[in-house]
């Protein structure tokens, strides 16, 4: 796909003016890195604060057609409509609470992972704020619109989505949006950022404290420029975003999970809410509940490599006797962990932390050890 065919975001011009190296990502022209490079950007987020343009993602609102309902009744109705597609407890969300969940096919395979939020404001009950992945959003939106009878899907991906992440984020953002300071992990509310009404969630994809902020497109560049004037904030590209999420043990859709993997196989059993297990009314419930009870034959695990050579996606995982028992789905240098790290799928007998395996890098065995994830401490603010 040529650059002339790539979609832009409200921050594309700013990204280029800041020296962003632009690449095709999910059909969008996105910065893979800026002038400082991926490793300095990675450390910037771990030590200070970074700003990401994630406007290629798929924010949307699912709203009840029936506007006579309000409050908890409206939320119960919209949740019942949406829960037929996912395995998370959406009905149990409190106002302003958000949940990570999974969009499933009838065989329990993962069609996408997404964030779902119950709005905080009383006048917004009966709607859900949903953010899906960029590469899946057209299929996701079509599925939701088709299956969610009694609700209307309103896309919001013409706006900007700005992620601000890092240990200094909370202190830095207090200058621009004081109402963010009391937010805890996995909550959302409408706040003024630089005087502009935005929808902010306390969440992110780096393992660090921070926010993802839905900003009206016409104000996006002004707000981003204002934030970047702060000495503790720097622009961060998708390269560091990937290395940060890998260290945090977070899945990348289409790599670490896909429609052929169930939540149990992807080590996301916790995303299948207990109340939904008891109701067994989500897509693929029979297979998923069987795997919860009996275990899955293959499962996603973390690996640390003993030497300095990183493992890349597609590399085979083998026993010390050379038997291939799995495959790497994400791998690279853990710049904060100080060693190469990877995620992959292995057979049940080799899932235990401490198991010694080999990863075949250019057909040469590289020693690796099965390791609990995340590879670095997650620093979400939980109050």
Tab-separated table of C-alpha atoms in Angstrom:
chain	number	residue	atom	x	y	z
A	1	UNK	CA	0.000	0.000	0.000
A	2	UNK	CA	1.504	3.336	-1.012
A	3	UNK	CA	1.621	6.316	1.289
A	4	UNK	CA	-1.031	8.083	-0.814
A	5	UNK	CA	-3.483	5.314	0.101
A	6	UNK	CA	-2.753	5.243	3.799
A	7	UNK	CA	-5.246	6.782	6.204
A	8	UNK	CA	-4.078	9.648	8.374
A	9	UNK	CA	-4.930	10.573	11.961
A	10	UNK	CA	-5.610	14.035	13.358
A	11	UNK	CA	-1.993	13.991	14.572
A	12	UNK	CA	-0.325	12.782	11.353
A	13	UNK	CA	1.034	16.196	10.406
A	14	UNK	CA	2.387	16.742	13.896
A	15	UNK	CA	3.980	13.288	13.936
A	16	UNK	CA	5.838	14.076	10.726
A	17	UNK	CA	6.898	17.528	11.889
A	18	UNK	CA	8.378	15.929	15.018
A	19	UNK	CA	10.574	13.682	12.868
A	20	UNK	CA	8.405	10.584	13.060
A	21	UNK	CA	9.462	7.707	10.818
A	22	UNK	CA	6.113	6.882	9.250
A	23	UNK	CA	5.101	3.337	8.345
A	24	UNK	CA	1.962	1.466	7.305
A	25	UNK	CA	0.212	0.070	10.370
A	26	UNK	CA	-3.295	-1.356	9.931
A	27	UNK	CA	-3.761	0.858	6.893
A	28	UNK	CA	-2.734	4.058	8.696
A	29	UNK	CA	0.384	6.175	8.350
A	30	UNK	CA	1.822	5.864	11.857
A	31	UNK	CA	5.170	6.746	13.480
A	32	UNK	CA	7.265	3.684	14.272
A	33	UNK	CA	9.789	5.921	16.061
A	34	UNK	CA	10.942	9.496	16.410
A	35	UNK	CA	14.425	10.976	16.175
A	36	UNK	CA	15.686	9.661	19.517
A	37	UNK	CA	14.990	6.032	18.540
A	38	UNK	CA	13.073	3.087	19.985
A	39	UNK	CA	15.312	2.293	22.976
A	40	UNK	CA	15.448	5.869	24.358
A	41	UNK	CA	11.694	6.141	23.801
A	42	UNK	CA	11.164	2.895	25.730
A	43	UNK	CA	13.189	4.213	28.681
A	44	UNK	CA	11.399	7.581	28.490
A	45	UNK	CA	8.095	5.829	29.219
A	46	UNK	CA	9.519	3.628	31.967
A	47	UNK	CA	11.242	6.572	33.691
A	48	UNK	CA	9.232	9.698	32.854
A	49	UNK	CA	6.284	10.141	30.487
A	50	UNK	CA	5.535	9.456	26.843
A	51	UNK	CA	2.802	10.575	24.449
A	52	UNK	CA	1.457	8.112	21.889
A	53	UNK	CA	-0.833	8.747	18.941
A	54	UNK	CA	-3.188	5.747	18.989
A	55	UNK	CA	-5.894	7.361	16.882
A	56	UNK	CA	-5.854	4.387	14.511
A	57	UNK	CA	-7.718	2.382	17.160
A	58	UNK	CA	-11.470	1.889	17.061
A	59	UNK	CA	-13.382	3.941	19.630
A	60	UNK	CA	-17.175	3.800	19.370
A	61	UNK	CA	-20.357	4.120	21.417
A	62	UNK	CA	-23.054	1.462	21.545
A	63	UNK	CA	-26.346	3.131	22.506
A	64	UNK	CA	-29.835	1.872	23.251
A	65	UNK	CA	-32.488	2.653	20.684
A	66	UNK	CA	-35.022	2.760	23.527
A	67	UNK	CA	-34.434	6.135	25.168
A	68	UNK	CA	-37.210	5.733	27.746
A	69	UNK	CA	-34.948	3.716	30.032
A	70	UNK	CA	-32.486	5.364	32.407
A	71	UNK	CA	-30.008	4.567	35.172
A	72	UNK	CA	-29.358	0.945	36.123
A	73	UNK	CA	-32.241	-0.303	33.976
A	74	UNK	CA	-30.726	1.268	30.876
A	75	UNK	CA	-27.315	-0.173	31.707
A	76	UNK	CA	-28.771	-3.639	32.276
A	77	UNK	CA	-30.476	-3.476	28.896
A	78	UNK	CA	-27.449	-2.374	26.867
A	79	UNK	CA	-25.221	-4.857	28.726
A	80	UNK	CA	-27.571	-7.720	27.915
A	81	UNK	CA	-27.416	-6.792	24.255
A	82	UNK	CA	-23.612	-6.626	24.168
A	83	UNK	CA	-22.814	-9.552	26.460
A	84	UNK	CA	-23.962	-12.032	23.814
A	85	UNK	CA	-20.693	-11.277	21.966
A	86	UNK	CA	-18.146	-11.243	24.821
A	87	UNK	CA	-17.132	-13.233	27.914
A	88	UNK	CA	-16.849	-10.297	30.330
A	89	UNK	CA	-19.298	-9.165	32.998
A	90	UNK	CA	-20.501	-5.917	31.453
A	91	UNK	CA	-23.726	-5.798	33.477
A	92	UNK	CA	-21.693	-5.677	36.698
A	93	UNK	CA	-19.802	-2.502	35.784
A	94	UNK	CA	-20.312	0.460	38.089
A	95	UNK	CA	-20.705	3.921	36.546
A	96	UNK	CA	-17.312	5.028	35.261
A	97	UNK	CA	-15.799	1.534	35.422
A	98	UNK	CA	-14.175	-0.174	32.450
A	99	UNK	CA	-13.352	-3.788	31.676
A	100	UNK	CA	-11.001	-5.656	29.379
A	101	UNK	CA	-12.905	-8.346	27.526
A	102	UNK	CA	-12.798	-10.553	24.450
A	103	UNK	CA	-14.986	-10.700	21.367
A	104	UNK	CA	-15.516	-14.407	20.625
A	105	UNK	CA	-16.636	-16.609	17.752
A	106	UNK	CA	-18.954	-19.571	18.201
A	107	UNK	CA	-16.002	-21.916	18.772
A	108	UNK	CA	-14.608	-19.733	21.562
A	109	UNK	CA	-11.867	-18.258	19.362
A	110	UNK	CA	-10.810	-14.665	19.991
A	111	UNK	CA	-11.984	-12.255	17.286
A	112	UNK	CA	-10.487	-9.275	19.127
A	113	UNK	CA	-9.685	-7.948	22.574
A	114	UNK	CA	-11.278	-4.687	23.607
A	115	UNK	CA	-12.054	-2.236	26.375
A	116	UNK	CA	-15.662	-1.629	27.408
A	117	UNK	CA	-16.681	1.244	29.688
A	118	UNK	CA	-19.919	2.124	31.435
A	119	UNK	CA	-20.118	5.921	31.277
A	120	UNK	CA	-19.979	7.776	34.579
A	121	UNK	CA	-22.599	10.426	33.819
A	122	UNK	CA	-26.258	9.664	34.662
A	123	UNK	CA	-27.412	11.052	31.310
A	124	UNK	CA	-25.165	8.590	29.453
A	125	UNK	CA	-26.559	5.406	31.000
A	126	UNK	CA	-27.764	3.023	28.329
A	127	UNK	CA	-24.577	3.415	26.330
A	128	UNK	CA	-21.181	1.706	26.342
A	129	UNK	CA	-17.854	3.193	25.263
A	130	UNK	CA	-15.947	0.551	23.320
A	131	UNK	CA	-12.376	0.616	21.984
A	132	UNK	CA	-11.311	-2.148	19.595
A	133	UNK	CA	-8.064	-2.825	17.744
A	134	UNK	CA	-7.187	-0.949	14.563
A	135	UNK	CA	-6.696	-3.992	12.361
A	136	UNK	CA	-9.990	-5.561	13.451
A	137	UNK	CA	-12.266	-2.563	13.733
A	138	UNK	CA	-14.117	-2.848	10.428
A	139	UNK	CA	-15.008	-6.490	11.093
A	140	UNK	CA	-15.735	-5.770	14.766
A	141	UNK	CA	-18.010	-2.848	14.023
A	142	UNK	CA	-19.865	-4.825	11.361
A	143	UNK	CA	-20.388	-7.734	13.778
A	144	UNK	CA	-21.551	-5.505	16.621
A	145	UNK	CA	-23.930	-3.565	14.384
A	146	UNK	CA	-25.346	-6.819	12.996
A	147	UNK	CA	-25.749	-8.717	16.265
A	148	UNK	CA	-26.696	-5.988	18.733
A	149	UNK	CA	-30.366	-5.653	17.899
A	150	UNK	CA	-31.991	-2.819	19.817
A	151	UNK	CA	-28.818	-0.734	19.887
A	152	UNK	CA	-27.060	1.668	17.543
A	153	UNK	CA	-23.293	1.772	17.044
A	154	UNK	CA	-21.830	5.258	16.695
A	155	UNK	CA	-18.223	5.281	15.505
A	156	UNK	CA	-15.897	7.822	17.084
A	157	UNK	CA	-12.675	6.964	15.229
A	158	UNK	CA	-12.638	10.269	13.377
A	159	UNK	CA	-11.370	11.736	16.657
A	160	UNK	CA	-7.895	11.516	18.129
A	161	UNK	CA	-6.966	8.988	20.787
A	162	UNK	CA	-3.926	10.132	22.758
A	163	UNK	CA	-2.185	7.857	25.264
A	164	UNK	CA	-0.002	9.425	27.945
A	165	UNK	CA	2.005	6.822	29.862
A	166	UNK	CA	4.768	6.661	32.479
A	167	UNK	CA	5.490	7.121	36.194
A	168	UNK	CA	5.413	10.923	35.945
A	169	UNK	CA	2.150	11.006	34.001
A	170	UNK	CA	-0.120	11.717	36.947
A	171	UNK	CA	1.945	14.677	38.161
A	172	UNK	CA	2.473	16.027	34.648
A	173	UNK	CA	-1.185	15.820	33.607
A	174	UNK	CA	-2.379	17.584	36.753
A	175	UNK	CA	-1.194	20.804	35.114
A	176	UNK	CA	-3.372	20.301	32.041
A	177	UNK	CA	-6.324	18.319	33.431
A	178	UNK	CA	-6.609	18.502	37.247
A	179	UNK	CA	-9.658	16.205	37.284
A	180	UNK	CA	-7.496	13.278	36.129
A	181	UNK	CA	-5.535	13.154	39.379
A	182	UNK	CA	-8.031	11.073	41.377
A	183	UNK	CA	-8.642	8.450	38.689
A	184	UNK	CA	-7.667	4.851	39.394
A	185	UNK	CA	-6.819	2.057	36.967
A	186	UNK	CA	-9.710	0.885	34.760
A	187	UNK	CA	-11.993	3.854	35.293
A	188	UNK	CA	-13.113	6.556	32.876
A	189	UNK	CA	-14.863	9.918	32.913
A	190	UNK	CA	-15.278	13.101	30.938
A	191	UNK	CA	-12.723	15.769	31.852
A	192	UNK	CA	-11.432	19.042	30.493
A	193	UNK	CA	-7.937	18.750	29.024
A	194	UNK	CA	-6.418	22.140	28.216
A	195	UNK	CA	-9.972	23.492	28.416
A	196	UNK	CA	-11.418	20.951	25.936
A	197	UNK	CA	-14.016	18.385	27.016
A	198	UNK	CA	-12.585	14.906	26.443
A	199	UNK	CA	-13.291	11.326	27.487
A	200	UNK	CA	-10.379	9.961	29.517
A	201	UNK	CA	-9.711	6.461	30.795
A	202	UNK	CA	-7.053	5.474	33.314
A	203	UNK	CA	-5.589	2.658	31.251
A	204	UNK	CA	-2.892	1.880	28.737
A	205	UNK	CA	-0.746	-0.683	26.969
A	206	UNK	CA	2.671	-0.233	28.577
A	207	UNK	CA	2.346	-1.537	32.137
A	208	UNK	CA	2.740	2.013	33.429
A	209	UNK	CA	0.299	4.426	35.024
A	210	UNK	CA	-1.383	6.680	32.515
A	211	UNK	CA	-4.392	7.675	30.492
A	212	UNK	CA	-5.961	7.193	27.089
A	213	UNK	CA	-7.859	10.323	26.065
A	214	UNK	CA	-10.452	10.625	23.304
A	215	UNK	CA	-9.998	14.146	21.933
A	216	UNK	CA	-12.137	15.970	19.338
A	217	UNK	CA	-10.143	15.947	16.105
A	218	UNK	CA	-10.100	19.727	15.740
A	219	UNK	CA	-8.375	20.146	19.128
A	220	UNK	CA	-5.978	17.185	18.935
A	221	UNK	CA	-2.889	18.936	17.606
A	222	UNK	CA	-3.258	21.899	19.959
A	223	UNK	CA	-3.536	19.625	22.995
A	224	UNK	CA	-0.677	17.364	21.904
A	225	UNK	CA	1.595	20.341	21.314
A	226	UNK	CA	0.735	21.773	24.723
A	227	UNK	CA	1.565	18.495	26.449
A	228	UNK	CA	4.809	18.088	24.521
A	229	UNK	CA	6.017	21.472	25.785
A	230	UNK	CA	6.458	19.792	29.175
A	231	UNK	CA	10.055	18.715	29.682
A	232	UNK	CA	8.985	15.326	31.070
A	233	UNK	CA	6.899	14.327	28.016
A	234	UNK	CA	8.255	13.093	24.693
A	235	UNK	CA	6.558	11.636	21.585
A	236	UNK	CA	6.730	7.852	21.398
A	237	UNK	CA	6.281	5.618	18.357
A	238	UNK	CA	4.806	2.184	17.799
A	239	UNK	CA	8.212	0.487	18.095
A	240	UNK	CA	8.585	1.366	21.762
A	241	UNK	CA	4.884	0.709	22.317
A	242	UNK	CA	5.516	-2.862	21.198
A	243	UNK	CA	8.600	-3.415	23.364
A	244	UNK	CA	6.820	-1.881	26.376
A	245	UNK	CA	3.718	-4.071	26.035
A	246	UNK	CA	5.870	-7.179	25.549
A	247	UNK	CA	7.724	-6.532	28.820
A	248	UNK	CA	4.353	-5.982	30.491
A	249	UNK	CA	3.203	-9.402	29.259
A	250	UNK	CA	0.356	-7.937	27.196
A	251	UNK	CA	-0.987	-9.647	24.088
A	252	UNK	CA	-0.922	-8.182	20.590
A	253	UNK	CA	-3.956	-9.280	18.604
A	254	UNK	CA	-3.133	-11.226	15.460
A	255	UNK	CA	0.128	-12.394	17.015
A	256	UNK	CA	-0.336	-13.654	20.592
A	257	UNK	CA	-4.008	-14.440	20.072
A	258	UNK	CA	-6.393	-14.844	17.163
A	259	UNK	CA	-9.629	-16.553	16.163
A	260	UNK	CA	-7.981	-19.962	16.539
A	261	UNK	CA	-7.043	-19.373	20.191
A	262	UNK	CA	-9.442	-19.429	23.126
A	263	UNK	CA	-9.063	-17.195	26.192
A	264	UNK	CA	-7.771	-20.206	28.139
A	265	UNK	CA	-5.121	-21.039	25.572
A	266	UNK	CA	-4.106	-17.369	25.489
A	267	UNK	CA	-3.665	-17.384	29.298
A	268	UNK	CA	-6.538	-14.937	29.627
A	269	UNK	CA	-8.770	-17.123	31.797
A	270	UNK	CA	-9.206	-14.162	34.173
A	271	UNK	CA	-11.010	-12.295	31.352
A	272	UNK	CA	-13.823	-14.867	31.469
A	273	UNK	CA	-15.829	-13.329	34.308
A	274	UNK	CA	-17.058	-15.677	37.032
A	275	UNK	CA	-20.677	-14.655	36.639
A	276	UNK	CA	-20.494	-15.381	32.909
A	277	UNK	CA	-19.003	-18.814	33.629
A	278	UNK	CA	-21.957	-19.636	35.846
A	279	UNK	CA	-24.396	-18.447	33.190
A	280	UNK	CA	-22.477	-20.174	30.350
A	281	UNK	CA	-24.199	-17.907	27.854
A	282	UNK	CA	-21.280	-16.494	25.849
A	283	UNK	CA	-19.981	-17.699	22.457
A	284	UNK	CA	-17.970	-20.923	22.724
A	285	UNK	CA	-18.919	-21.360	26.394
A	286	UNK	CA	-18.931	-25.161	26.198
A	287	UNK	CA	-15.369	-25.402	24.905
A	288	UNK	CA	-14.021	-22.632	27.123
A	289	UNK	CA	-15.581	-23.984	30.315
A	290	UNK	CA	-14.263	-27.450	29.474
A	291	UNK	CA	-10.754	-26.016	29.120
A	292	UNK	CA	-11.090	-24.188	32.441
A	293	UNK	CA	-11.979	-27.473	34.103
A	294	UNK	CA	-9.630	-29.812	32.260
A	295	UNK	CA	-6.846	-27.558	30.981
A	296	UNK	CA	-5.838	-26.622	27.437
A	297	UNK	CA	-3.440	-28.649	25.305
A	298	UNK	CA	-1.481	-25.521	24.312
A	299	UNK	CA	-1.044	-22.324	26.285
A	300	UNK	CA	0.688	-18.933	26.047
A	301	UNK	CA	3.736	-18.663	28.284
A	302	UNK	CA	6.590	-16.227	28.884
A	303	UNK	CA	10.221	-17.005	28.109
A	304	UNK	CA	13.519	-15.374	29.022
A	305	UNK	CA	16.481	-16.114	26.773
A	306	UNK	CA	19.725	-16.977	28.492
A	307	UNK	CA	22.019	-15.239	25.989
A	308	UNK	CA	21.645	-11.910	24.207
A	309	UNK	CA	20.096	-13.130	20.958
A	310	UNK	CA	16.385	-12.200	20.801
A	311	UNK	CA	13.723	-14.596	19.578
A	312	UNK	CA	11.337	-13.372	16.926
A	313	UNK	CA	7.801	-14.290	15.983
A	314	UNK	CA	7.624	-17.632	14.204
A	315	UNK	CA	10.720	-19.150	15.831
A	316	UNK	CA	10.116	-22.709	16.999
A	317	UNK	CA	10.289	-23.714	20.656
A	318	UNK	CA	11.910	-27.074	21.341
A	319	UNK	CA	12.815	-29.347	24.228
A	320	UNK	CA	16.443	-29.897	25.121
A	321	UNK	CA	16.188	-33.098	23.063
A	322	UNK	CA	15.208	-31.133	19.974
A	323	UNK	CA	11.488	-31.973	19.899
A	324	UNK	CA	9.500	-28.987	18.634
A	325	UNK	CA	6.711	-28.291	21.122
A	326	UNK	CA	5.612	-24.741	20.331
A	327	UNK	CA	6.177	-21.416	18.571
A	328	UNK	CA	7.112	-17.837	19.485
A	329	UNK	CA	4.361	-15.273	18.897
A	330	UNK	CA	6.163	-12.127	20.166
A	331	UNK	CA	9.789	-11.562	21.019
A	332	UNK	CA	12.450	-8.914	21.326
A	333	UNK	CA	14.819	-7.128	23.660
A	334	UNK	CA	13.441	-6.309	27.089
A	335	UNK	CA	15.114	-2.951	27.409
A	336	UNK	CA	14.084	-2.543	31.044
A	337	UNK	CA	14.264	-6.232	31.918
A	338	UNK	CA	17.842	-6.238	30.622
A	339	UNK	CA	17.469	-9.432	28.604
A	340	UNK	CA	15.634	-10.792	25.571
A	341	UNK	CA	12.065	-11.843	26.361
A	342	UNK	CA	9.374	-13.605	24.399
A	343	UNK	CA	5.882	-15.035	24.496
A	344	UNK	CA	4.746	-18.171	22.758
A	345	UNK	CA	2.592	-21.274	22.876
A	346	UNK	CA	3.816	-24.629	24.182
A	347	UNK	CA	2.304	-28.004	24.945
A	348	UNK	CA	0.809	-28.514	28.390
A	349	UNK	CA	3.748	-30.521	29.754
A	350	UNK	CA	6.146	-27.570	29.295
A	351	UNK	CA	4.150	-24.668	30.795
A	352	UNK	CA	5.676	-24.707	34.274
A	353	UNK	CA	7.847	-21.722	35.253
A	354	UNK	CA	11.488	-22.745	35.420
A	355	UNK	CA	11.229	-25.285	32.579
A	356	UNK	CA	14.366	-25.167	30.439
A	357	UNK	CA	13.753	-25.126	26.696
A	358	UNK	CA	15.460	-24.071	23.481
A	359	UNK	CA	14.326	-21.533	20.922
A	360	UNK	CA	15.506	-22.224	17.394
A	361	UNK	CA	16.975	-18.963	16.089
A	362	UNK	CA	18.221	-19.420	12.514
A	363	UNK	CA	18.037	-23.155	13.198
A	364	UNK	CA	20.422	-22.846	16.135
A	365	UNK	CA	19.166	-23.706	19.646
A	366	UNK	CA	19.190	-20.785	22.090
A	367	UNK	CA	18.644	-21.614	25.751
A	368	UNK	CA	15.463	-20.207	27.298
A	369	UNK	CA	13.564	-20.565	30.564
A	370	UNK	CA	9.800	-20.482	31.001
A	371	UNK	CA	9.104	-17.394	33.137
A	372	UNK	CA	6.071	-15.907	34.838
A	373	UNK	CA	4.770	-12.719	33.271
A	374	UNK	CA	4.966	-9.752	33.339
A	375	UNK	CA	8.701	-9.515	32.781
A	376	UNK	CA	8.789	-6.154	34.576
A	377	UNK	CA	6.588	-4.893	37.398
A	378	UNK	CA	3.322	-3.321	36.295
A	379	UNK	CA	2.782	0.114	37.824
A	380	UNK	CA	-0.934	0.757	37.399
A	381	UNK	CA	-2.411	3.212	39.917
A	382	UNK	CA	-5.083	1.419	41.936
A	383	UNK	CA	-5.518	4.041	44.653
